[in-house]
């Protein structure tokens, strides 16, 4: 018997740092049967309160870092399949069922490849860094074209994979470990759009943020 208190649902982990302006639209876009777990990672704009007011389960993670927030959300998830997405409004969560269907169809991990709706929504420095890392993964034998922020995976399998990075290197380490474990990884095109007004990317919003992310993922890539 499953220990899932909401049988058949899908959990969606949303790491969150000052995304109050985006959260109402993000949470409203969740398909029926998808439960949001917003992991507040030190917001000062009332993000946690906004998330709770719009029906999300809210978890606090005091350790800074994308990977720390993602892992805490995973630990609080109860669904058999868990999704992960950014909370800034740049991704259409209505596309999550496509990824979940792939997992139910035998994929160990389903990921989204960002397709910008306009050229200016993905700065050149962030796009260049992403292309380089995806090329490195393809050389390792994993046929992906993005270090995707939209993902779906069986919860127990992901916990057992043992991803340890707690900063921006988490998505890359996940893909490297998935390749080493022989996982089937299915990739789908997903719309990538401008973030909600009042939000700012912690990675691609500035060259400094991109360089910090490159530092984090570089440590992972060199392991």
Short mmCIF file of C-alpha atoms in Angstrom, two decimals:
data_model
loop_
_atom_site.label_atom_id
_atom_site.label_comp_id
_atom_site.label_asym_id
_atom_site.label_seq_id
_atom_site.Cartn_x
_atom_site.Cartn_y
_atom_site.Cartn_z
CA UNK A 1 0.00 0.00 0.00
CA UNK A 2 1.27 3.49 -0.88
CA UNK A 3 2.07 5.94 1.91
CA UNK A 4 1.05 8.80 -0.36
CA UNK A 5 -1.60 10.87 1.48
CA UNK A 6 -2.97 12.09 -1.88
CA UNK A 7 -3.02 8.97 -4.09
CA UNK A 8 -2.25 9.60 -7.73
CA UNK A 9 -1.08 13.19 -7.37
CA UNK A 10 2.16 14.69 -8.65
CA UNK A 11 4.32 16.98 -6.52
CA UNK A 12 5.95 20.02 -8.10
CA UNK A 13 8.96 21.43 -6.23
CA UNK A 14 9.44 25.17 -6.78
CA UNK A 15 12.65 26.64 -5.31
CA UNK A 16 11.85 30.23 -4.46
CA UNK A 17 13.87 33.36 -3.71
CA UNK A 18 11.89 36.60 -3.93
CA UNK A 19 9.31 35.40 -6.46
CA UNK A 20 6.20 36.96 -4.88
CA UNK A 21 5.27 38.75 -8.11
CA UNK A 22 5.38 35.55 -10.14
CA UNK A 23 3.87 33.00 -7.77
CA UNK A 24 0.15 33.71 -8.29
CA UNK A 25 0.44 33.05 -12.03
CA UNK A 26 2.82 30.13 -11.61
CA UNK A 27 0.58 28.35 -9.12
CA UNK A 28 -2.57 29.05 -11.14
CA UNK A 29 -0.96 27.33 -14.14
CA UNK A 30 -0.54 23.98 -12.37
CA UNK A 31 -2.65 21.24 -13.94
CA UNK A 32 -5.29 19.49 -11.80
CA UNK A 33 -3.73 16.86 -9.55
CA UNK A 34 -0.39 18.66 -9.34
CA UNK A 35 0.55 19.91 -5.85
CA UNK A 36 3.00 22.77 -5.43
CA UNK A 37 5.74 22.59 -2.81
CA UNK A 38 7.29 26.04 -2.64
CA UNK A 39 10.69 25.98 -0.94
CA UNK A 40 11.43 29.44 0.38
CA UNK A 41 15.17 30.03 0.28
CA UNK A 42 15.49 33.29 2.17
CA UNK A 43 12.92 35.52 0.47
CA UNK A 44 12.41 39.03 1.82
CA UNK A 45 9.41 39.97 -0.34
CA UNK A 46 6.72 37.83 1.32
CA UNK A 47 7.00 34.96 -1.17
CA UNK A 48 6.17 32.34 1.46
CA UNK A 49 2.98 34.13 2.46
CA UNK A 50 1.91 34.59 -1.16
CA UNK A 51 2.54 30.92 -1.90
CA UNK A 52 0.52 29.78 1.11
CA UNK A 53 -2.34 32.13 0.23
CA UNK A 54 -2.51 30.55 -3.23
CA UNK A 55 -2.70 26.99 -1.93
CA UNK A 56 0.90 25.81 -2.03
CA UNK A 57 2.61 23.78 0.64
CA UNK A 58 5.45 25.98 1.90
CA UNK A 59 8.78 24.71 3.22
CA UNK A 60 11.63 26.86 4.50
CA UNK A 61 15.25 26.06 3.61
CA UNK A 62 17.68 28.39 5.42
CA UNK A 63 20.79 27.13 3.59
CA UNK A 64 21.31 29.27 0.51
CA UNK A 65 21.60 27.54 -2.83
CA UNK A 66 19.41 26.16 -5.60
CA UNK A 67 20.41 22.57 -4.87
CA UNK A 68 19.65 22.97 -1.17
CA UNK A 69 16.14 24.19 -1.95
CA UNK A 70 15.53 21.45 -4.53
CA UNK A 71 16.70 18.67 -2.22
CA UNK A 72 14.59 19.92 0.69
CA UNK A 73 11.55 19.99 -1.57
CA UNK A 74 12.29 16.45 -2.71
CA UNK A 75 12.53 15.29 0.90
CA UNK A 76 9.12 16.82 1.65
CA UNK A 77 7.46 15.34 -1.44
CA UNK A 78 5.22 12.31 -1.08
CA UNK A 79 4.15 11.60 -4.66
CA UNK A 80 5.59 8.73 -6.66
CA UNK A 81 6.57 11.20 -9.39
CA UNK A 82 8.04 14.60 -8.57
CA UNK A 83 8.53 17.56 -10.91
CA UNK A 84 10.86 20.52 -10.55
CA UNK A 85 10.44 23.97 -12.05
CA UNK A 86 11.56 27.56 -11.61
CA UNK A 87 9.11 29.81 -9.76
CA UNK A 88 9.72 32.96 -11.80
CA UNK A 89 7.04 32.48 -14.45
CA UNK A 90 9.45 31.69 -17.28
CA UNK A 91 8.15 28.15 -17.75
CA UNK A 92 4.67 26.93 -18.68
CA UNK A 93 3.75 24.41 -15.99
CA UNK A 94 0.89 23.30 -18.19
CA UNK A 95 3.53 21.30 -20.09
CA UNK A 96 4.40 19.16 -17.06
CA UNK A 97 1.96 16.34 -17.97
CA UNK A 98 4.04 15.63 -21.09
CA UNK A 99 7.10 14.98 -18.93
CA UNK A 100 5.14 12.96 -16.39
CA UNK A 101 3.63 10.83 -19.16
CA UNK A 102 7.15 10.02 -20.35
CA UNK A 103 8.08 8.84 -16.85
CA UNK A 104 4.98 6.67 -16.68
CA UNK A 105 5.97 5.37 -20.12
CA UNK A 106 9.36 4.14 -18.94
CA UNK A 107 11.69 7.14 -18.81
CA UNK A 108 13.81 7.38 -15.68
CA UNK A 109 14.00 11.15 -16.09
CA UNK A 110 12.10 13.54 -18.35
CA UNK A 111 13.50 17.01 -18.96
CA UNK A 112 12.52 20.13 -20.85
CA UNK A 113 14.69 21.80 -23.46
CA UNK A 114 14.06 25.53 -23.32
CA UNK A 115 12.88 27.11 -26.59
CA UNK A 116 12.78 30.91 -26.12
CA UNK A 117 9.62 32.58 -27.34
CA UNK A 118 11.76 35.67 -28.06
CA UNK A 119 15.48 36.10 -28.53
CA UNK A 120 15.80 38.52 -25.62
CA UNK A 121 14.40 36.23 -22.90
CA UNK A 122 17.64 34.22 -22.69
CA UNK A 123 20.80 36.38 -22.46
CA UNK A 124 23.72 35.38 -24.66
CA UNK A 125 26.05 34.60 -21.77
CA UNK A 126 23.57 32.21 -20.15
CA UNK A 127 22.74 30.54 -23.45
CA UNK A 128 26.42 30.09 -24.32
CA UNK A 129 27.18 28.50 -20.94
CA UNK A 130 24.24 26.16 -21.28
CA UNK A 131 25.28 25.07 -24.77
CA UNK A 132 28.80 24.30 -23.59
CA UNK A 133 27.61 22.16 -20.70
CA UNK A 134 25.08 20.33 -22.87
CA UNK A 135 27.84 19.59 -25.39
CA UNK A 136 29.99 18.12 -22.61
CA UNK A 137 27.09 15.89 -21.59
CA UNK A 138 26.60 14.69 -25.15
CA UNK A 139 30.28 13.76 -25.26
CA UNK A 140 29.62 11.63 -22.18
CA UNK A 141 26.83 9.88 -24.10
CA UNK A 142 23.78 11.71 -22.79
CA UNK A 143 21.81 13.15 -25.70
CA UNK A 144 20.45 16.36 -24.17
CA UNK A 145 20.61 19.95 -25.41
CA UNK A 146 19.83 21.80 -22.19
CA UNK A 147 20.67 21.72 -18.49
CA UNK A 148 16.98 21.84 -18.00
CA UNK A 149 15.14 23.63 -15.18
CA UNK A 150 11.95 21.63 -15.90
CA UNK A 151 12.18 17.99 -14.86
CA UNK A 152 10.09 14.98 -13.82
CA UNK A 153 11.41 11.87 -12.09
CA UNK A 154 10.31 9.05 -9.77
CA UNK A 155 10.88 10.30 -6.23
CA UNK A 156 12.50 7.19 -4.78
CA UNK A 157 14.87 6.77 -7.71
CA UNK A 158 16.01 10.37 -7.46
CA UNK A 159 16.66 10.09 -3.74
CA UNK A 160 18.68 6.93 -4.36
CA UNK A 161 20.72 8.66 -7.08
CA UNK A 162 22.44 10.62 -4.32
CA UNK A 163 22.92 14.07 -5.88
CA UNK A 164 25.10 16.03 -3.42
CA UNK A 165 25.51 19.51 -4.92
CA UNK A 166 23.54 22.13 -3.03
CA UNK A 167 24.29 25.10 -5.28
CA UNK A 168 23.79 25.83 -9.00
CA UNK A 169 25.60 22.63 -9.95
CA UNK A 170 22.67 20.44 -8.90
CA UNK A 171 21.02 20.03 -12.35
CA UNK A 172 24.33 19.15 -14.00
CA UNK A 173 25.26 16.61 -11.32
CA UNK A 174 21.81 15.07 -11.68
CA UNK A 175 22.32 14.56 -15.41
CA UNK A 176 25.87 13.22 -14.97
CA UNK A 177 24.72 10.73 -12.34
CA UNK A 178 21.75 9.74 -14.50
CA UNK A 179 24.08 9.00 -17.41
CA UNK A 180 26.43 6.97 -15.22
CA UNK A 181 23.50 5.00 -13.84
CA UNK A 182 22.30 4.13 -17.33
CA UNK A 183 19.04 6.03 -16.96
CA UNK A 184 16.77 6.61 -19.90
CA UNK A 185 16.48 10.40 -20.21
CA UNK A 186 13.77 11.80 -22.50
CA UNK A 187 13.98 15.46 -23.55
CA UNK A 188 11.08 17.61 -24.77
CA UNK A 189 10.91 21.14 -26.13
CA UNK A 190 9.26 23.53 -23.67
CA UNK A 191 8.42 27.20 -24.04
CA UNK A 192 10.82 29.59 -22.33
CA UNK A 193 9.39 33.06 -21.86
CA UNK A 194 10.12 36.31 -20.09
CA UNK A 195 10.03 36.13 -16.29
CA UNK A 196 7.16 37.77 -14.48
CA UNK A 197 7.58 41.49 -13.93
CA UNK A 198 9.28 42.18 -10.62
CA UNK A 199 11.41 39.01 -10.66
CA UNK A 200 15.04 38.58 -11.61
CA UNK A 201 17.03 35.50 -12.54
CA UNK A 202 19.69 34.51 -10.02
CA UNK A 203 21.75 33.03 -12.86
CA UNK A 204 21.07 34.58 -16.26
CA UNK A 205 19.92 37.95 -14.98
CA UNK A 206 23.51 39.19 -14.88
CA UNK A 207 26.94 38.22 -16.11
CA UNK A 208 28.03 37.91 -12.48
CA UNK A 209 25.24 35.46 -11.76
CA UNK A 210 26.16 33.40 -14.80
CA UNK A 211 29.82 33.30 -13.78
CA UNK A 212 28.86 32.18 -10.28
CA UNK A 213 26.76 29.39 -11.77
CA UNK A 214 29.61 28.39 -14.09
CA UNK A 215 31.87 28.16 -11.05
CA UNK A 216 29.41 25.86 -9.30
CA UNK A 217 28.76 23.63 -12.27
CA UNK A 218 32.47 23.58 -13.13
CA UNK A 219 33.19 21.93 -9.80
CA UNK A 220 30.63 19.27 -10.66
CA UNK A 221 31.91 18.72 -14.19
CA UNK A 222 35.48 18.19 -12.98
CA UNK A 223 34.64 15.52 -10.43
#
